[in-house]
PDB file of C-alpha atoms in Angstrom:
ATOM      1  CA  ASP A   1       1.512  -9.994  18.304  1.00  0.00           C
ATOM      2  CA  ALA A   2      -2.127  -9.401  19.074  1.00  0.00           C
ATOM      3  CA  GLY A   3      -3.164  -5.869  19.872  1.00  0.00           C
ATOM      4  CA  VAL A   4      -5.626  -4.761  22.508  1.00  0.00           C
ATOM      5  CA  THR A   5      -8.856  -6.732  22.204  1.00  0.00           C
ATOM      6  CA  GLN A   6     -12.281  -5.750  23.480  1.00  0.00           C
ATOM      7  CA  SER A   7     -15.558  -7.563  23.732  1.00  0.00           C
ATOM      8  CA  PRO A   8     -18.277  -7.347  22.761  1.00  0.00           C
ATOM      9  CA  THR A   9     -18.022  -5.194  19.646  1.00  0.00           C
ATOM     10  CA  HIS A  10     -21.547  -3.880  19.914  1.00  0.00           C
ATOM     11  CA  LEU A  11     -24.100  -3.956  22.689  1.00  0.00           C
ATOM     12  CA  ILE A  12     -27.664  -2.763  23.011  1.00  0.00           C
ATOM     13  CA  LYS A  13     -29.203  -2.300  26.446  1.00  0.00           C
ATOM     14  CA  THR A  14     -32.229  -0.569  27.918  1.00  0.00           C
ATOM     15  CA  ARG A  15     -32.281   2.100  30.593  1.00  0.00           C
ATOM     16  CA  GLY A  16     -31.710   0.783  34.083  1.00  0.00           C
ATOM     17  CA  GLN A  17     -29.844  -2.308  32.987  1.00  0.00           C
ATOM     18  CA  GLN A  18     -26.258  -3.180  33.840  1.00  0.00           C
ATOM     19  CA  VAL A  19     -23.429  -3.872  31.396  1.00  0.00           C
ATOM     20  CA  THR A  20     -19.942  -5.398  31.587  1.00  0.00           C
ATOM     21  CA  LEU A  21     -17.305  -4.630  28.988  1.00  0.00           C
ATOM     22  CA  ARG A  22     -14.079  -6.607  28.698  1.00  0.00           C
ATOM     23  CA  CYS A  23     -10.547  -5.773  27.624  1.00  0.00           C
ATOM     24  CA  SER A  24      -7.405  -7.824  27.082  1.00  0.00           C
ATOM     25  CA  PRO A  25      -4.186  -5.804  26.936  1.00  0.00           C
ATOM     26  CA  ILE A  26      -1.170  -6.357  24.742  1.00  0.00           C
ATOM     27  CA  SER A  27       0.998  -9.160  26.094  1.00  0.00           C
ATOM     28  CA  GLY A  28       3.457  -7.756  28.617  1.00  0.00           C
ATOM     29  CA  HIS A  29       1.430  -4.621  29.326  1.00  0.00           C
ATOM     30  CA  LYS A  30       0.453  -4.162  32.961  1.00  0.00           C
ATOM     31  CA  SER A  31      -1.686  -1.051  32.760  1.00  0.00           C
ATOM     32  CA  VAL A  32      -5.185  -0.660  31.357  1.00  0.00           C
ATOM     33  CA  SER A  33      -7.125   2.562  30.920  1.00  0.00           C
ATOM     34  CA  TRP A  34     -10.785   3.046  30.027  1.00  0.00           C
ATOM     35  CA  TYR A  35     -12.195   5.977  28.050  1.00  0.00           C
ATOM     36  CA  GLN A  36     -15.682   6.989  26.946  1.00  0.00           C
ATOM     37  CA  GLN A  37     -16.022   8.555  23.494  1.00  0.00           C
ATOM     38  CA  VAL A  38     -19.316  10.186  22.701  1.00  0.00           C
ATOM     39  CA  LEU A  39     -19.998  10.645  19.000  1.00  0.00           C
ATOM     40  CA  GLY A  40     -18.235  13.719  17.652  1.00  0.00           C
ATOM     41  CA  GLN A  41     -16.101  14.296  20.746  1.00  0.00           C
ATOM     42  CA  GLY A  42     -12.719  13.297  22.061  1.00  0.00           C
ATOM     43  CA  PRO A  43     -12.389  10.455  24.555  1.00  0.00           C
ATOM     44  CA  GLN A  44     -12.985  11.132  28.244  1.00  0.00           C
ATOM     45  CA  PHE A  45     -10.902   9.317  30.841  1.00  0.00           C
ATOM     46  CA  ILE A  46     -12.804   6.956  33.133  1.00  0.00           C
ATOM     47  CA  PHE A  47     -10.269   4.734  34.961  1.00  0.00           C
ATOM     48  CA  GLN A  48      -6.700   3.564  34.896  1.00  0.00           C
ATOM     49  CA  TYR A  49      -5.456   0.361  36.539  1.00  0.00           C
ATOM     50  CA  TYR A  50      -1.899  -0.752  37.056  1.00  0.00           C
ATOM     51  CA  GLU A  51      -0.921  -4.040  38.630  1.00  0.00           C
ATOM     52  CA  LYS A  52      -4.570  -4.571  39.677  1.00  0.00           C
ATOM     53  CA  GLU A  53      -4.695  -1.288  41.601  1.00  0.00           C
ATOM     54  CA  GLU A  54      -6.747   1.742  40.592  1.00  0.00           C
ATOM     55  CA  ARG A  55      -4.302   4.470  39.672  1.00  0.00           C
ATOM     56  CA  GLY A  56      -6.680   7.141  38.508  1.00  0.00           C
ATOM     57  CA  ARG A  57     -10.348   7.918  38.124  1.00  0.00           C
ATOM     58  CA  GLY A  58     -12.040  10.504  35.937  1.00  0.00           C
ATOM     59  CA  ASN A  59     -15.140  12.548  36.606  1.00  0.00           C
ATOM     60  CA  PHE A  60     -17.698   9.768  36.261  1.00  0.00           C
ATOM     61  CA  PRO A  61     -20.443   8.736  38.714  1.00  0.00           C
ATOM     62  CA  ASP A  62     -20.189   5.741  41.024  1.00  0.00           C
ATOM     63  CA  ARG A  63     -22.340   3.782  38.591  1.00  0.00           C
ATOM     64  CA  PHE A  64     -19.085   3.202  36.730  1.00  0.00           C
ATOM     65  CA  SER A  65     -16.663   0.683  38.218  1.00  0.00           C
ATOM     66  CA  ALA A  66     -13.795  -1.397  36.961  1.00  0.00           C
ATOM     67  CA  ARG A  67     -11.305  -3.991  37.997  1.00  0.00           C
ATOM     68  CA  GLN A  68      -8.130  -5.600  36.700  1.00  0.00           C
ATOM     69  CA  PHE A  69      -7.384  -9.286  36.989  1.00  0.00           C
ATOM     70  CA  PRO A  70      -4.084 -11.086  37.705  1.00  0.00           C
ATOM     71  CA  ASN A  71      -3.594 -11.669  33.975  1.00  0.00           C
ATOM     72  CA  TYR A  72      -3.947  -7.859  33.522  1.00  0.00           C
ATOM     73  CA  SER A  73      -7.223  -8.087  31.629  1.00  0.00           C
ATOM     74  CA  SER A  74      -9.907  -5.708  32.790  1.00  0.00           C
ATOM     75  CA  GLU A  75     -13.647  -5.250  33.046  1.00  0.00           C
ATOM     76  CA  LEU A  76     -15.652  -2.047  33.057  1.00  0.00           C
ATOM     77  CA  ASN A  77     -19.077  -2.215  34.695  1.00  0.00           C
ATOM     78  CA  VAL A  78     -21.821   0.337  34.338  1.00  0.00           C
ATOM     79  CA  ASN A  79     -24.948   0.064  36.486  1.00  0.00           C
ATOM     80  CA  ALA A  80     -28.348   1.693  36.107  1.00  0.00           C
ATOM     81  CA  LEU A  81     -27.715   2.649  32.491  1.00  0.00           C
ATOM     82  CA  LEU A  82     -28.868   6.030  31.235  1.00  0.00           C
ATOM     83  CA  LEU A  83     -29.487   7.137  27.659  1.00  0.00           C
ATOM     84  CA  GLY A  84     -26.434   9.381  28.003  1.00  0.00           C
ATOM     85  CA  ASP A  85     -24.193   6.369  28.557  1.00  0.00           C
ATOM     86  CA  SER A  86     -24.502   5.545  24.867  1.00  0.00           C
ATOM     87  CA  ALA A  87     -20.972   5.856  23.523  1.00  0.00           C
ATOM     88  CA  LEU A  88     -17.902   4.048  22.256  1.00  0.00           C
ATOM     89  CA  TYR A  89     -15.957   2.634  25.208  1.00  0.00           C
ATOM     90  CA  LEU A  90     -12.268   2.398  24.550  1.00  0.00           C
ATOM     91  CA  CYS A  91      -9.673   0.372  26.358  1.00  0.00           C
ATOM     92  CA  ALA A  92      -5.991   1.248  26.139  1.00  0.00           C
ATOM     93  CA  SER A  93      -3.026  -0.719  27.416  1.00  0.00           C
ATOM     94  CA  SER A  94       0.481   0.391  28.227  1.00  0.00           C
ATOM     95  CA  LEU A  95       3.584  -0.996  29.835  1.00  0.00           C
ATOM     96  CA  GLY A  96       2.843   1.083  32.900  1.00  0.00           C
ATOM     97  CA  GLY A  97       5.836   3.318  33.273  1.00  0.00           C
ATOM     98  CA  GLY A  98       5.679   7.075  33.426  1.00  0.00           C
ATOM     99  CA  GLU A  99       6.346   7.546  29.727  1.00  0.00           C
ATOM    100  CA  SER A 100       4.381   4.555  28.480  1.00  0.00           C
ATOM    101  CA  THR A 101       2.489   5.054  25.264  1.00  0.00           C
ATOM    102  CA  GLN A 102      -1.138   3.930  25.344  1.00  0.00           C
ATOM    103  CA  TYR A 103      -2.343   1.560  22.624  1.00  0.00           C
ATOM    104  CA  PHE A 104      -6.060   1.413  21.970  1.00  0.00           C
ATOM    105  CA  GLY A 105      -8.456  -1.379  21.207  1.00  0.00           C
ATOM    106  CA  PRO A 106     -11.249  -1.054  18.623  1.00  0.00           C
ATOM    107  CA  GLY A 107     -13.805  -0.207  21.292  1.00  0.00           C
ATOM    108  CA  THR A 108     -17.221  -1.447  22.328  1.00  0.00           C
ATOM    109  CA  ARG A 109     -20.190   0.478  20.937  1.00  0.00           C
ATOM    110  CA  LEU A 110     -22.851   0.682  23.645  1.00  0.00           C
ATOM    111  CA  THR A 111     -26.338   1.820  22.738  1.00  0.00           C
ATOM    112  CA  VAL A 112     -28.823   2.462  25.539  1.00  0.00           C
ATOM    113  CA  LEU A 113     -32.476   2.585  24.486  1.00  0.00           C
TER     114      LEU A 113
ATOM    115  CA  GLY B   1      -7.026  22.823  34.508  1.00  0.00           C
ATOM    116  CA  ASN B   2      -5.428  20.898  31.686  1.00  0.00           C
ATOM    117  CA  SER B   3      -7.071  21.121  28.291  1.00  0.00           C
ATOM    118  CA  VAL B   4      -6.485  20.699  24.564  1.00  0.00           C
ATOM    119  CA  THR B   5      -8.039  22.799  21.820  1.00  0.00           C
ATOM    120  CA  GLN B   6      -8.054  21.736  18.174  1.00  0.00           C
ATOM    121  CA  MET B   7      -9.227  23.517  15.078  1.00  0.00           C
ATOM    122  CA  GLU B   8     -12.750  22.624  14.144  1.00  0.00           C
ATOM    123  CA  GLY B   9     -13.416  20.444  11.170  1.00  0.00           C
ATOM    124  CA  PRO B  10     -14.095  19.172   8.766  1.00  0.00           C
ATOM    125  CA  VAL B  11     -10.975  20.183   6.905  1.00  0.00           C
ATOM    126  CA  THR B  12     -11.343  19.441   3.206  1.00  0.00           C
ATOM    127  CA  LEU B  13      -8.282  19.405   0.945  1.00  0.00           C
ATOM    128  CA  SER B  14      -7.342  18.160  -2.470  1.00  0.00           C
ATOM    129  CA  GLU B  15      -4.821  15.370  -2.874  1.00  0.00           C
ATOM    130  CA  GLU B  16      -1.175  16.560  -2.648  1.00  0.00           C
ATOM    131  CA  ALA B  17      -2.149  19.709  -0.743  1.00  0.00           C
ATOM    132  CA  PHE B  18      -0.259  20.888   2.348  1.00  0.00           C
ATOM    133  CA  LEU B  19      -1.953  20.080   5.646  1.00  0.00           C
ATOM    134  CA  THR B  20      -1.908  21.908   8.952  1.00  0.00           C
ATOM    135  CA  ILE B  21      -4.177  20.983  11.863  1.00  0.00           C
ATOM    136  CA  ASN B  22      -3.768  23.356  14.775  1.00  0.00           C
ATOM    137  CA  CYS B  23      -3.543  22.159  18.366  1.00  0.00           C
ATOM    138  CA  THR B  24      -2.930  24.276  21.458  1.00  0.00           C
ATOM    139  CA  TYR B  25      -2.871  23.181  25.041  1.00  0.00           C
ATOM    140  CA  THR B  26      -3.185  24.466  28.578  1.00  0.00           C
ATOM    141  CA  ALA B  27      -1.190  22.702  31.253  1.00  0.00           C
ATOM    142  CA  THR B  28       1.211  23.422  34.056  1.00  0.00           C
ATOM    143  CA  GLY B  29       4.666  21.970  33.843  1.00  0.00           C
ATOM    144  CA  TYR B  30       5.841  19.899  30.920  1.00  0.00           C
ATOM    145  CA  PRO B  31       3.228  17.550  29.500  1.00  0.00           C
ATOM    146  CA  SER B  32       3.868  14.953  26.811  1.00  0.00           C
ATOM    147  CA  LEU B  33       1.952  15.630  23.610  1.00  0.00           C
ATOM    148  CA  PHE B  34       0.405  13.183  21.171  1.00  0.00           C
ATOM    149  CA  TRP B  35      -1.423  12.954  17.872  1.00  0.00           C
ATOM    150  CA  TYR B  36      -3.733   9.990  17.406  1.00  0.00           C
ATOM    151  CA  VAL B  37      -5.630   9.102  14.230  1.00  0.00           C
ATOM    152  CA  GLN B  38      -8.942   7.301  13.903  1.00  0.00           C
ATOM    153  CA  TYR B  39      -9.656   5.883  10.448  1.00  0.00           C
ATOM    154  CA  PRO B  40     -13.288   5.149   9.565  1.00  0.00           C
ATOM    155  CA  GLY B  41     -14.492   2.075  11.426  1.00  0.00           C
ATOM    156  CA  GLU B  42     -11.202   1.594  13.258  1.00  0.00           C
ATOM    157  CA  GLY B  43      -9.754   2.291  16.687  1.00  0.00           C
ATOM    158  CA  LEU B  44      -7.404   5.062  17.737  1.00  0.00           C
ATOM    159  CA  GLN B  45      -3.842   4.712  16.524  1.00  0.00           C
ATOM    160  CA  LEU B  46      -0.854   6.628  17.827  1.00  0.00           C
ATOM    161  CA  LEU B  47       0.481   8.772  14.982  1.00  0.00           C
ATOM    162  CA  LEU B  48       3.338  10.602  16.692  1.00  0.00           C
ATOM    163  CA  LYS B  49       4.416  12.042  20.020  1.00  0.00           C
ATOM    164  CA  ALA B  50       6.821  14.479  21.660  1.00  0.00           C
ATOM    165  CA  THR B  51       7.829  14.441  25.285  1.00  0.00           C
ATOM    166  CA  LYS B  52       9.720  17.712  25.758  1.00  0.00           C
ATOM    167  CA  ALA B  53       9.925  21.213  24.363  1.00  0.00           C
ATOM    168  CA  ASP B  54      11.337  21.560  20.823  1.00  0.00           C
ATOM    169  CA  ASP B  55      11.020  17.822  20.193  1.00  0.00           C
ATOM    170  CA  LYS B  56       9.655  16.938  16.759  1.00  0.00           C
ATOM    171  CA  GLY B  57       7.518  13.858  16.381  1.00  0.00           C
ATOM    172  CA  SER B  58       7.202  12.335  12.916  1.00  0.00           C
ATOM    173  CA  ASN B  59       5.573   9.339  11.271  1.00  0.00           C
ATOM    174  CA  LYS B  60       4.125   8.477   7.842  1.00  0.00           C
ATOM    175  CA  GLY B  61       5.062  11.909   6.495  1.00  0.00           C
ATOM    176  CA  PHE B  62       3.312  13.733   9.349  1.00  0.00           C
ATOM    177  CA  GLU B  63       5.255  16.025  11.687  1.00  0.00           C
ATOM    178  CA  ALA B  64       4.520  18.054  14.807  1.00  0.00           C
ATOM    179  CA  THR B  65       6.867  20.181  16.908  1.00  0.00           C
ATOM    180  CA  TYR B  66       6.367  20.742  20.639  1.00  0.00           C
ATOM    181  CA  ARG B  67       6.397  24.547  21.036  1.00  0.00           C
ATOM    182  CA  LYS B  68       6.320  25.502  24.694  1.00  0.00           C
ATOM    183  CA  GLU B  69       6.485  29.232  24.025  1.00  0.00           C
ATOM    184  CA  THR B  70       3.222  29.097  22.063  1.00  0.00           C
ATOM    185  CA  THR B  71       1.823  26.007  23.877  1.00  0.00           C
ATOM    186  CA  SER B  72       1.197  24.409  20.497  1.00  0.00           C
ATOM    187  CA  PHE B  73       1.668  21.069  18.753  1.00  0.00           C
ATOM    188  CA  HIS B  74       0.395  21.632  15.211  1.00  0.00           C
ATOM    189  CA  LEU B  75       0.198  18.648  12.877  1.00  0.00           C
ATOM    190  CA  GLU B  76       1.616  19.083   9.365  1.00  0.00           C
ATOM    191  CA  LYS B  77       2.055  17.034   6.224  1.00  0.00           C
ATOM    192  CA  GLY B  78       3.544  18.238   3.002  1.00  0.00           C
ATOM    193  CA  SER B  79       1.406  16.273   0.554  1.00  0.00           C
ATOM    194  CA  VAL B  80      -1.768  14.546   1.687  1.00  0.00           C
ATOM    195  CA  GLN B  81      -3.326  11.473   0.127  1.00  0.00           C
ATOM    196  CA  VAL B  82      -6.909  10.245  -0.026  1.00  0.00           C
ATOM    197  CA  SER B  83      -5.911   7.525   2.422  1.00  0.00           C
ATOM    198  CA  ASP B  84      -5.147  10.206   5.042  1.00  0.00           C
ATOM    199  CA  SER B  85      -8.866  10.893   5.394  1.00  0.00           C
ATOM    200  CA  ALA B  86      -9.634  10.270   9.069  1.00  0.00           C
ATOM    201  CA  VAL B  87     -10.279  12.015  12.367  1.00  0.00           C
ATOM    202  CA  TYR B  88      -7.160  13.375  14.056  1.00  0.00           C
ATOM    203  CA  PHE B  89      -6.968  13.863  17.829  1.00  0.00           C
ATOM    204  CA  CYS B  90      -4.437  15.916  19.762  1.00  0.00           C
ATOM    205  CA  ALA B  91      -3.851  14.833  23.367  1.00  0.00           C
ATOM    206  CA  LEU B  92      -1.646  15.595  26.339  1.00  0.00           C
ATOM    207  CA  ARG B  93      -0.458  13.650  29.352  1.00  0.00           C
ATOM    208  CA  LYS B  94       0.918  15.157  32.514  1.00  0.00           C
ATOM    209  CA  ASP B  95       3.851  13.424  34.128  1.00  0.00           C
ATOM    210  CA  SER B  96       2.102  13.230  37.461  1.00  0.00           C
ATOM    211  CA  ASN B  97      -1.116  11.855  36.050  1.00  0.00           C
ATOM    212  CA  TYR B  98      -1.130   9.115  33.505  1.00  0.00           C
ATOM    213  CA  GLN B  99      -4.476   9.885  31.912  1.00  0.00           C
ATOM    214  CA  LEU B 100      -4.676  11.349  28.415  1.00  0.00           C
ATOM    215  CA  ILE B 101      -6.576  14.596  27.963  1.00  0.00           C
ATOM    216  CA  TRP B 102      -8.001  14.960  24.484  1.00  0.00           C
ATOM    217  CA  GLY B 103      -9.066  17.569  22.022  1.00  0.00           C
ATOM    218  CA  ALA B 104     -12.425  17.207  20.276  1.00  0.00           C
ATOM    219  CA  GLY B 105     -10.874  15.843  17.092  1.00  0.00           C
ATOM    220  CA  THR B 106     -10.572  17.255  13.574  1.00  0.00           C
ATOM    221  CA  LYS B 107     -12.106  15.409  10.667  1.00  0.00           C
ATOM    222  CA  LEU B 108      -9.914  15.501   7.551  1.00  0.00           C
ATOM    223  CA  ILE B 109     -11.386  14.836   4.124  1.00  0.00           C
ATOM    224  CA  ILE B 110      -9.037  14.484   1.163  1.00  0.00           C
ATOM    225  CA  LYS B 111     -10.589  14.643  -2.299  1.00  0.00           C
ATOM    226  CA  PRO B 112      -8.877  13.072  -5.321  1.00  0.00           C
TER     227      PRO B 112
END
């Protein structure tokens, strides 16, 4: 079975631009979470969606938004990019229950110049 | 608030040495605890987990025991290999909140 897939793999943008990152969960998984991993640090939680509803949101500005589609795939949007948004963006999928383990995709490396 | 603290790296060991990577946490209630591993150029992979006190998670020769009395979840392996070189992350998840809270990661370097 395919794991969590993310696209694109790498992305270079300039300050002020907007970016959309995509994630396809493992088949059968209904929950998707997004994390930001700055180089040398642990991931920071951004959003979690379950059954197309936002279940949780981390301490990120309103420039960050996300949505989940009926097929459970998800998009993360970041507006008005800042240099500090440069990071690895990770998507994780899980079945959605309280004890569901999260499985991670390879990430999208975003560089903001 | 909830937090995870890991020992700073890099940790450098020779092949077949004993490994311990310390992880302590702060949380109310009874979180689930996880170790994830990130090999060079790859994504995060779940290594092992424990969901209640005194549980022992194990996988690929690695073990960690959920110690509520010391709020710890130290990762151990009896004999490391060069292929174990990676960054190891300790994380927790509260029952009432599905997000994972992560430590900063510990880079492990195994020399032949």
